[in-house]
mmCIF file of C-alpha atoms and ligand atoms in Angstrom:
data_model
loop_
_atom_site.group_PDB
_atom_site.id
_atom_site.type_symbol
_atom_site.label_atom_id
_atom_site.label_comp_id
_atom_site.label_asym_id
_atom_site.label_seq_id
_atom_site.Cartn_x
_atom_site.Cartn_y
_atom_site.Cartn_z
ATOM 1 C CA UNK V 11 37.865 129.344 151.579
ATOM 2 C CA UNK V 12 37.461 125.641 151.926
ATOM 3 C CA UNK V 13 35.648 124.012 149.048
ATOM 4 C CA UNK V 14 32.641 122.280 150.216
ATOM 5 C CA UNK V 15 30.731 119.010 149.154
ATOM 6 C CA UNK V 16 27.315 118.704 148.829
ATOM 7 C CA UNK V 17 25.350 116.024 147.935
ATOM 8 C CA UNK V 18 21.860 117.255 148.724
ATOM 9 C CA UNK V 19 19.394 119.212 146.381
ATOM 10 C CA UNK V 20 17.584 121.012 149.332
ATOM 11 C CA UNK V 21 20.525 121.911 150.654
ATOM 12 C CA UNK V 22 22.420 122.933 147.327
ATOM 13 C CA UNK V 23 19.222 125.287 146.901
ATOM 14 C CA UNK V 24 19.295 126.495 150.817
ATOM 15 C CA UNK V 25 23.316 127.722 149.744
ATOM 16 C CA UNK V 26 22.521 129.309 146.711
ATOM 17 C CA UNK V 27 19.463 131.294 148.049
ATOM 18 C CA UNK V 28 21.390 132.109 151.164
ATOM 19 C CA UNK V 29 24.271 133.130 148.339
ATOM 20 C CA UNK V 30 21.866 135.208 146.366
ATOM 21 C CA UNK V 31 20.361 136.914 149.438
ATOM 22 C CA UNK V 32 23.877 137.762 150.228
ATOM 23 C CA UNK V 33 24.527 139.646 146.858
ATOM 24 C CA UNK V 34 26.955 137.351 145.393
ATOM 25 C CA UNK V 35 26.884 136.024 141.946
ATOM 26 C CA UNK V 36 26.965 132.254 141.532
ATOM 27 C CA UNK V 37 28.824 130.951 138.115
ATOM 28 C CA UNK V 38 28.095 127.223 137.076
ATOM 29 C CA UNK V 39 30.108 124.773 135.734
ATOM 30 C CA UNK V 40 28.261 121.239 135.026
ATOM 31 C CA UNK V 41 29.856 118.306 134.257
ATOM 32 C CA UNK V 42 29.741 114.824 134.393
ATOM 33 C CA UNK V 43 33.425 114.520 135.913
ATOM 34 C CA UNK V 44 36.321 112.741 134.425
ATOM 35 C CA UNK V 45 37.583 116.194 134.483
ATOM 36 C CA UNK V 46 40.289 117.235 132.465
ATOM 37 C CA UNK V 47 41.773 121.082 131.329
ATOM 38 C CA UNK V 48 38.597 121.975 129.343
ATOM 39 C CA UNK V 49 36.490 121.311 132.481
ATOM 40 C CA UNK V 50 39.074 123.453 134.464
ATOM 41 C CA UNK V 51 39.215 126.450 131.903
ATOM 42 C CA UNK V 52 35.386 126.324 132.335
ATOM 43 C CA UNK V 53 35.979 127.032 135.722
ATOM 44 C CA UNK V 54 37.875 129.942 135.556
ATOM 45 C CA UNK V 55 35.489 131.162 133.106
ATOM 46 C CA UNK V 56 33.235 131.632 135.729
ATOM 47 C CA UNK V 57 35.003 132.280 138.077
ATOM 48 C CA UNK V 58 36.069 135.377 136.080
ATOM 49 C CA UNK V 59 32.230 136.617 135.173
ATOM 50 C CA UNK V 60 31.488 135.962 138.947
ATOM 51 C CA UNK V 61 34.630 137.741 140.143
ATOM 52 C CA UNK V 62 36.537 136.840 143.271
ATOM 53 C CA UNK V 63 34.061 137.379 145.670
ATOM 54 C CA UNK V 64 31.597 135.311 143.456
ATOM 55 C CA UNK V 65 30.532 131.595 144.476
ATOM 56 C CA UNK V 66 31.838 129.139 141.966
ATOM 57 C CA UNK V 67 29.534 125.789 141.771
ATOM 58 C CA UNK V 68 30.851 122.313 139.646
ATOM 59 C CA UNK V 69 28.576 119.444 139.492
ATOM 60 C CA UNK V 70 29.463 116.217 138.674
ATOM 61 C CA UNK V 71 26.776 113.923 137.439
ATOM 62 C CA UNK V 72 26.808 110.917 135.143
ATOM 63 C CA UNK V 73 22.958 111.426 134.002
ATOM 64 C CA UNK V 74 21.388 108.376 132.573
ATOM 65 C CA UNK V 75 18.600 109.909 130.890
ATOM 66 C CA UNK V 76 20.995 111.147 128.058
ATOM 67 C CA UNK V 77 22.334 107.968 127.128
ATOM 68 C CA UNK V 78 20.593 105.069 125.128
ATOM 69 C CA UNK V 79 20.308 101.978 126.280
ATOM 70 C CA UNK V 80 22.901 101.084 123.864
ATOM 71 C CA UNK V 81 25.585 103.979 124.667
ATOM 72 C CA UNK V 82 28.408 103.763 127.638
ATOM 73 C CA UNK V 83 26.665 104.855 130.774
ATOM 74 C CA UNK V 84 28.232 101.529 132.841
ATOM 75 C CA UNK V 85 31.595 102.577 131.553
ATOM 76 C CA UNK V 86 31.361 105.984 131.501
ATOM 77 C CA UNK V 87 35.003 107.211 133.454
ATOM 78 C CA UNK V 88 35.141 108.499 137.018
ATOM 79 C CA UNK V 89 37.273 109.371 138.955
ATOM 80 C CA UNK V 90 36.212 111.342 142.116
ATOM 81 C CA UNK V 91 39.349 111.491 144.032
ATOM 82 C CA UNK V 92 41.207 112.859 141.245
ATOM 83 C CA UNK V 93 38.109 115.268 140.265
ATOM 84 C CA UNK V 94 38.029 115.886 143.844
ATOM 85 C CA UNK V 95 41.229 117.324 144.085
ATOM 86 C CA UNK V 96 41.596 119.223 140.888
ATOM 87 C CA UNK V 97 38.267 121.111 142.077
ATOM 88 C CA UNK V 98 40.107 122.046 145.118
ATOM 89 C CA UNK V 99 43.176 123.631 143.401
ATOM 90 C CA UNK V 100 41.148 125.226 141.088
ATOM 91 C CA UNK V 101 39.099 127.060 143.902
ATOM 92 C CA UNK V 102 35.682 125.657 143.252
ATOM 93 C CA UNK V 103 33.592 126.620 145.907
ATOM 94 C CA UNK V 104 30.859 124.179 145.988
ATOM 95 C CA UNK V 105 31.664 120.411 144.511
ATOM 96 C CA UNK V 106 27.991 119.116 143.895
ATOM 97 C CA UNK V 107 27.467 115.501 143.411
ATOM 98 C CA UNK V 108 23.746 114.896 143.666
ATOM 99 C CA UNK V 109 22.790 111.105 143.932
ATOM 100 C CA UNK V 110 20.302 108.868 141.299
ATOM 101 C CA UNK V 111 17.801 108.644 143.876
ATOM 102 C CA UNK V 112 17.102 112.565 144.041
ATOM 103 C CA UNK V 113 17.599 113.385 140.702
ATOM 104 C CA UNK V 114 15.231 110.879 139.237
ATOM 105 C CA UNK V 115 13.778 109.358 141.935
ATOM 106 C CA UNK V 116 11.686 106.485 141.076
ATOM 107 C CA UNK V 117 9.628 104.988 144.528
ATOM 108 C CA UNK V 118 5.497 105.306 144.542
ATOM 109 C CA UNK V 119 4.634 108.853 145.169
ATOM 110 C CA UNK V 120 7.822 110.797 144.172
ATOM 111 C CA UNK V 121 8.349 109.027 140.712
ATOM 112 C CA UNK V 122 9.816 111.181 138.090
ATOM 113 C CA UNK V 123 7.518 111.437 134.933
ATOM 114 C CA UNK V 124 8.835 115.075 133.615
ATOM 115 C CA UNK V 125 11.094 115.902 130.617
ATOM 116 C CA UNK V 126 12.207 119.048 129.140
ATOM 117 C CA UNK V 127 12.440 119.349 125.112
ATOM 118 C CA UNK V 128 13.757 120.984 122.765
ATOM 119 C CA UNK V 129 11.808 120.639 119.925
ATOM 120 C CA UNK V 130 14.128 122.394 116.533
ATOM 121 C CA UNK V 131 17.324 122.518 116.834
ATOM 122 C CA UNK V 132 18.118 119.076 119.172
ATOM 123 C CA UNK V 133 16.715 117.322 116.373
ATOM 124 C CA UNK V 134 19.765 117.182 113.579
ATOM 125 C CA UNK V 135 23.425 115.915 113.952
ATOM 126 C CA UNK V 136 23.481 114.670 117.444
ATOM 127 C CA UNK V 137 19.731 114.622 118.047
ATOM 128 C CA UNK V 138 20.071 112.461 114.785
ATOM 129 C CA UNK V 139 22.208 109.795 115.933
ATOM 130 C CA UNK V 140 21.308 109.704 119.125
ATOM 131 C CA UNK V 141 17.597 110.551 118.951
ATOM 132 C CA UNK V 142 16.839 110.542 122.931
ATOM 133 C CA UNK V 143 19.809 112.227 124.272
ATOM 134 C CA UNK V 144 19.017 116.228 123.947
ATOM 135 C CA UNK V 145 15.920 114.768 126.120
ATOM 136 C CA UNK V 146 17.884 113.924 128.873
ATOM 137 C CA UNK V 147 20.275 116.531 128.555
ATOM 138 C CA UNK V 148 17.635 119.634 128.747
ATOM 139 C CA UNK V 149 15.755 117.462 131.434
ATOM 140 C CA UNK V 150 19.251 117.498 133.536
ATOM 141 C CA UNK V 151 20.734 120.922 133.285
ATOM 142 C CA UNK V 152 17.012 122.223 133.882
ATOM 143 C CA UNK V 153 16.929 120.312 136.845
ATOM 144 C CA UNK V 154 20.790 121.655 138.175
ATOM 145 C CA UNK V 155 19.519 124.837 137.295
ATOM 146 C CA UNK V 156 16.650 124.649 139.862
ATOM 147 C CA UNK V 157 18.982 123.472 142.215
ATOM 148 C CA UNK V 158 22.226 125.710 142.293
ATOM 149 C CA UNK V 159 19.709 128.904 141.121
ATOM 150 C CA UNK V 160 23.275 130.364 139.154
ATOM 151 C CA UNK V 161 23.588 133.940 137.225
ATOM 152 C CA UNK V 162 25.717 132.104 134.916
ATOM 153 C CA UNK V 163 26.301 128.849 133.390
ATOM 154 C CA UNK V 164 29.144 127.401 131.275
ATOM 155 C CA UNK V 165 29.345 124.942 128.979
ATOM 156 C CA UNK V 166 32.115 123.683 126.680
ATOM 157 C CA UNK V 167 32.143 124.859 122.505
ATOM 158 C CA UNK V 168 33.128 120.998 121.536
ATOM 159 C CA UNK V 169 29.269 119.935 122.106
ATOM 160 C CA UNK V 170 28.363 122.896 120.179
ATOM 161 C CA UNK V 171 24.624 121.528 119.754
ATOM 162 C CA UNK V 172 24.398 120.991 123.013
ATOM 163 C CA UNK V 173 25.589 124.823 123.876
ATOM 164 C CA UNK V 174 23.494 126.114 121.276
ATOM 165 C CA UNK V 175 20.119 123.912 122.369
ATOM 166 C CA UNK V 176 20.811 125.179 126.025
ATOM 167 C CA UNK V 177 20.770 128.590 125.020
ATOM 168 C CA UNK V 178 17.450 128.152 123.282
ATOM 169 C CA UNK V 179 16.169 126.451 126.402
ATOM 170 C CA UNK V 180 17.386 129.266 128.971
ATOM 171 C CA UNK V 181 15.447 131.768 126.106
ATOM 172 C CA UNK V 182 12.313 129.635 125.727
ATOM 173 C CA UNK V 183 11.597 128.707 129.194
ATOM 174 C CA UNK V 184 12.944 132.366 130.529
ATOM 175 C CA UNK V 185 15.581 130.869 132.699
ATOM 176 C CA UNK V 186 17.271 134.035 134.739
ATOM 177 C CA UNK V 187 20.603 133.331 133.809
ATOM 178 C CA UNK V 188 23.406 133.496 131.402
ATOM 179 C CA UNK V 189 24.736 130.815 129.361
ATOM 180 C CA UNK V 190 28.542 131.180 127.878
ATOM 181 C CA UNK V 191 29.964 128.123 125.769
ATOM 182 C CA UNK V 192 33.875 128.436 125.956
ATOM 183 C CA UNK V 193 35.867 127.619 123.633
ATOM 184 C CA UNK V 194 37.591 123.973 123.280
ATOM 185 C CA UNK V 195 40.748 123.069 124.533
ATOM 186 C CA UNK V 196 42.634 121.197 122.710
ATOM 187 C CA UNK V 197 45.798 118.673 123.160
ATOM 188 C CA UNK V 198 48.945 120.034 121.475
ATOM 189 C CA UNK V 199 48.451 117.361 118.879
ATOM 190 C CA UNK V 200 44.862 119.450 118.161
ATOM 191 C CA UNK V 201 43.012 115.817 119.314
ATOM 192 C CA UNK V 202 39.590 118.204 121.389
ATOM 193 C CA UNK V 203 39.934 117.152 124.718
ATOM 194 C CA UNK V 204 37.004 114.769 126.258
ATOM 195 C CA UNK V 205 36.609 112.523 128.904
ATOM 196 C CA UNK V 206 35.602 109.830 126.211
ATOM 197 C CA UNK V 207 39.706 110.292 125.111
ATOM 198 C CA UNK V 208 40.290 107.545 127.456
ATOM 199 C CA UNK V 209 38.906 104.909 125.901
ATOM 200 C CA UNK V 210 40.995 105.034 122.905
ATOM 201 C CA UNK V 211 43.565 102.189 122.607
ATOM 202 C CA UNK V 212 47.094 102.216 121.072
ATOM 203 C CA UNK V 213 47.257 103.912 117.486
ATOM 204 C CA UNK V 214 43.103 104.484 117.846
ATOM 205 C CA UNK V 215 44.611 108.055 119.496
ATOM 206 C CA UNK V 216 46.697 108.952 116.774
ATOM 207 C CA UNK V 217 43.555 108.119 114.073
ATOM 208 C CA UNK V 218 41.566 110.277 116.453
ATOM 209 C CA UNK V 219 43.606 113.045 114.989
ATOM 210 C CA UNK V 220 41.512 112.679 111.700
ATOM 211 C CA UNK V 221 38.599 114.536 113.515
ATOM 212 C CA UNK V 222 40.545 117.925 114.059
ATOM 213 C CA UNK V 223 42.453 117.436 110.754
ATOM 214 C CA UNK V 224 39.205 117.716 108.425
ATOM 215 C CA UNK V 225 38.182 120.407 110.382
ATOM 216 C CA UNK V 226 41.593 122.445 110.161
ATOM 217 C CA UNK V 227 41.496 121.371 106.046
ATOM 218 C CA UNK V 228 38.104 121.831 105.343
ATOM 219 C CA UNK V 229 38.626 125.584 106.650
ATOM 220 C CA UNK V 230 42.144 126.276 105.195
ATOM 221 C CA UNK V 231 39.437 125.295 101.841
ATOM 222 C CA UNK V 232 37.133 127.396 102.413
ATOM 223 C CA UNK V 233 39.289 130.101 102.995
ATOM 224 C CA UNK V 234 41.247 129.382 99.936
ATOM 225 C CA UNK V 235 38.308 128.855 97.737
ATOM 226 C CA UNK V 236 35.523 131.013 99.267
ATOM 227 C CA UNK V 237 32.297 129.217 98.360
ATOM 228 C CA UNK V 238 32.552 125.331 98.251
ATOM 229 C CA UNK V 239 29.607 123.140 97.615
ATOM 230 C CA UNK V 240 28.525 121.412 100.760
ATOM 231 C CA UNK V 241 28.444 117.994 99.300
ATOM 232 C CA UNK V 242 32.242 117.800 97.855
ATOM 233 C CA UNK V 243 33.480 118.987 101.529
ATOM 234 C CA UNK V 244 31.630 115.709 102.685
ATOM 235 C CA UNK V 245 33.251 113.764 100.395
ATOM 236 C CA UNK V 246 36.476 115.047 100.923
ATOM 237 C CA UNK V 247 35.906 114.395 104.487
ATOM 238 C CA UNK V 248 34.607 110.984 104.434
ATOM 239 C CA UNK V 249 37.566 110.003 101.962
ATOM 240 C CA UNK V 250 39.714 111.208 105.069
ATOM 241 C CA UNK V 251 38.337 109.303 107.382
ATOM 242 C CA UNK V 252 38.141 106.332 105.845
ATOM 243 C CA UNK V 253 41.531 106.440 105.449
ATOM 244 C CA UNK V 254 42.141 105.304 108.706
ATOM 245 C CA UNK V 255 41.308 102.218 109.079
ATOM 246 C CA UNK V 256 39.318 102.596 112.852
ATOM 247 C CA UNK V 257 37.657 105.151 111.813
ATOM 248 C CA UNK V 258 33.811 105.399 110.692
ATOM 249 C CA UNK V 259 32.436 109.031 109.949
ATOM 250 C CA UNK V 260 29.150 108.968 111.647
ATOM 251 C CA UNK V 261 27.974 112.474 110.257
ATOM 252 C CA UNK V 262 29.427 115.412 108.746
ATOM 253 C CA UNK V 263 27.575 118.786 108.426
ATOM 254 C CA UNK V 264 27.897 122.417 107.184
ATOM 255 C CA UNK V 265 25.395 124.876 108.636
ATOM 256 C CA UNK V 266 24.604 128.748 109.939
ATOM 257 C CA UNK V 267 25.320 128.727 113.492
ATOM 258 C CA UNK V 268 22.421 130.454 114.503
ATOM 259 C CA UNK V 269 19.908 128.258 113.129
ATOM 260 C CA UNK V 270 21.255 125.600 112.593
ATOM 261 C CA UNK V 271 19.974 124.814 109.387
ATOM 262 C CA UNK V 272 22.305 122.939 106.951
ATOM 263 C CA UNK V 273 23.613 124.825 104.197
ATOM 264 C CA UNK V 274 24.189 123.671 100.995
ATOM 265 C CA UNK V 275 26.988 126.400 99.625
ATOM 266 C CA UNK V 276 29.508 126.656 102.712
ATOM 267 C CA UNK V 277 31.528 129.881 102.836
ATOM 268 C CA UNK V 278 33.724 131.543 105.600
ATOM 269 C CA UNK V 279 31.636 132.030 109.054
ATOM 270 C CA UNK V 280 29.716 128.764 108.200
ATOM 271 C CA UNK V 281 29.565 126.323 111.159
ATOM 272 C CA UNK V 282 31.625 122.673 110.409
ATOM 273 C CA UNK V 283 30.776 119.742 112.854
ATOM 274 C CA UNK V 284 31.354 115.883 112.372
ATOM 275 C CA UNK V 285 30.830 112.645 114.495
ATOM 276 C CA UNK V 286 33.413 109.865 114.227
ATOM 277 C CA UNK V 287 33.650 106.319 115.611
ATOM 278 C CA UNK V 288 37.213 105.836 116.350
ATOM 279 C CA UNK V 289 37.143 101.652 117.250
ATOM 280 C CA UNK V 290 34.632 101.926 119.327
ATOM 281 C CA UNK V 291 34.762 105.279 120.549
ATOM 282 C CA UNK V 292 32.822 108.211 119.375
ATOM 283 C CA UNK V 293 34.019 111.200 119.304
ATOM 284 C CA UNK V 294 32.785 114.865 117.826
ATOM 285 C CA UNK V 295 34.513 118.400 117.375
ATOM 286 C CA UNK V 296 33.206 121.696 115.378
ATOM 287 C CA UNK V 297 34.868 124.783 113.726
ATOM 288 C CA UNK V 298 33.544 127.508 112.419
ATOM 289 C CA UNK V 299 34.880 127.720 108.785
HETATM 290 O O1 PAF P 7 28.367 118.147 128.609
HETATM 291 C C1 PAF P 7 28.151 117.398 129.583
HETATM 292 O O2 PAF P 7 29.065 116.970 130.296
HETATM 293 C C2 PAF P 7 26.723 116.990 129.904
HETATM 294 O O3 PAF P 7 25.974 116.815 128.749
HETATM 295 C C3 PAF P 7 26.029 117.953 130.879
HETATM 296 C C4 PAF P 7 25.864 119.322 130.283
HETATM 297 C C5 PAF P 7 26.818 118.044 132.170
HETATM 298 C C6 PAF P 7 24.621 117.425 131.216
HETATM 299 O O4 PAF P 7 24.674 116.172 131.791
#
């Protein structure tokens, strides 16, 4: 089947009821483009929940309301004919690119004055650092979800808050769906793929590596020593990363991956995630120790 484009929220909801009506399952995939093999292995995620004769939907929006003022929204990379054509060849169904002007539309009468929040767990690590972004991010995916109406959503493990405040979203607000976070892809060098891995510039990608080489440390560690105190693994890790001279550990933390809550003893099956400016790049990866 020919993938189709579709720009329009009324009539991204007229498919998807017309899809639903029909019996098939609809699997989600939203992004905000740059796409790259994570993206894509999302996409056969749900395209294997859904099954064959399931309806596969990507989005592709840049959303404003979960970046700061501050933070790279202008420069944020696109690439639509490229994104385009690796949607096709993966056999998305539905390429869904809905416009500023819908989503948050701001003339007399139809101006947008609703957010969605998560109110616990959005509030540490990234929530920290970026205090308004979970904001924008619940607002936006609740908003998708309205409009492609899927049994089944997936989202990448590398924002592992972001996964984990979804799902707490979905189960607060009683969304009828599923939400799987897949696991990260990686480049052979173990750098987490991102979109953001563009903007690093000459040896700024090989002192990216520093990110998944904590992680892969910190756990051989763990393993080796069992229980470790929390604040020595952050020391080791910031003496890592300081090492390199772009680098600037933003936040480092060690916590139960249900909850979320910090933990000050860190032991196998405890949840690692850090935050690293790399020049002026920031990037973030997780493991579970
Ligand atoms: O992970 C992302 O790309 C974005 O945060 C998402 C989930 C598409 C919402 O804009």
């Amino acid at each position: 089947m020919l993938m189709r484009k579709v720009t329009k929220v009324g009539a991204m909801q007229r498919l998807a009821r017309q899809w639903r009506q029909d019996g098939l399952r609809i699997g989600f995939v939203p992004t905000m483009g740059f796409l790259h093999d994570g993206h894509l292995s999302l996409v056969r995620r749900a395209r294997q929940i859904v099954g064959p004769k399931g309806m596969v939907v990507l989005s592709i929006y840049v959303n404003p309301m979960q970046f700061a003022p501050t933070e790279d929204l202008a420069a944020y990379p696109r690439d639509l004919a490229r994104d385009t054509e690796l949607c096709r060849k993966e056999a998305v169904d539905v390429l869904f690119l809905p416009m500023n002007e819908e989503m948050y539309p701001a003339d007399h009468g139809r101006e947008f004055s609703t957010a969605v929040v998560e109110e616990k767990i959005s509030r540490c690590m990234e929530g920290a650092s970026r205090p308004t972004h979970f904001r924008g991010v619940t607002t936006v995916v609740a908003k998708l979800f309205n409009m492609v109406l899927p049994d089944v959503a997936v989202f990448g493990a590398k924002d592992f808050q972001q996964g984990a405040v979804i799902q707490r979203m979905v189960r607060d607000l009683n969304f009828p769906l599923k939400v799987v976070v897949a696991p990260t892809l990686r480049e052979s060098d173990g750098l987490a793929m991102s979109s953001r891995n563009k903007y690093l510039q000459g040896d700024e990608r090989r002192q990216a590596l520093v990110l998944s080489r904590c992680l892969r440390q910190t756990r051989e560690r763990v393993r080796k020593e069992g229980v470790v105190a929390a604040a020595r693994l952050r020391d080791a890790v910031a003496a890592m990363v300081s090492a390199e001279p772009a680098a600037r550990l933003d936040y480092v933390e060690f916590f139960d991956p249900e909850t979320l809550v910090a933990v000050e003893a860190v032991e196998p099956g405890t949840q690692m995630a850090m935050a690293t400016f790399v020049g002026r790049t920031r990037l973030i990866d997780n493991i579970k120790l």
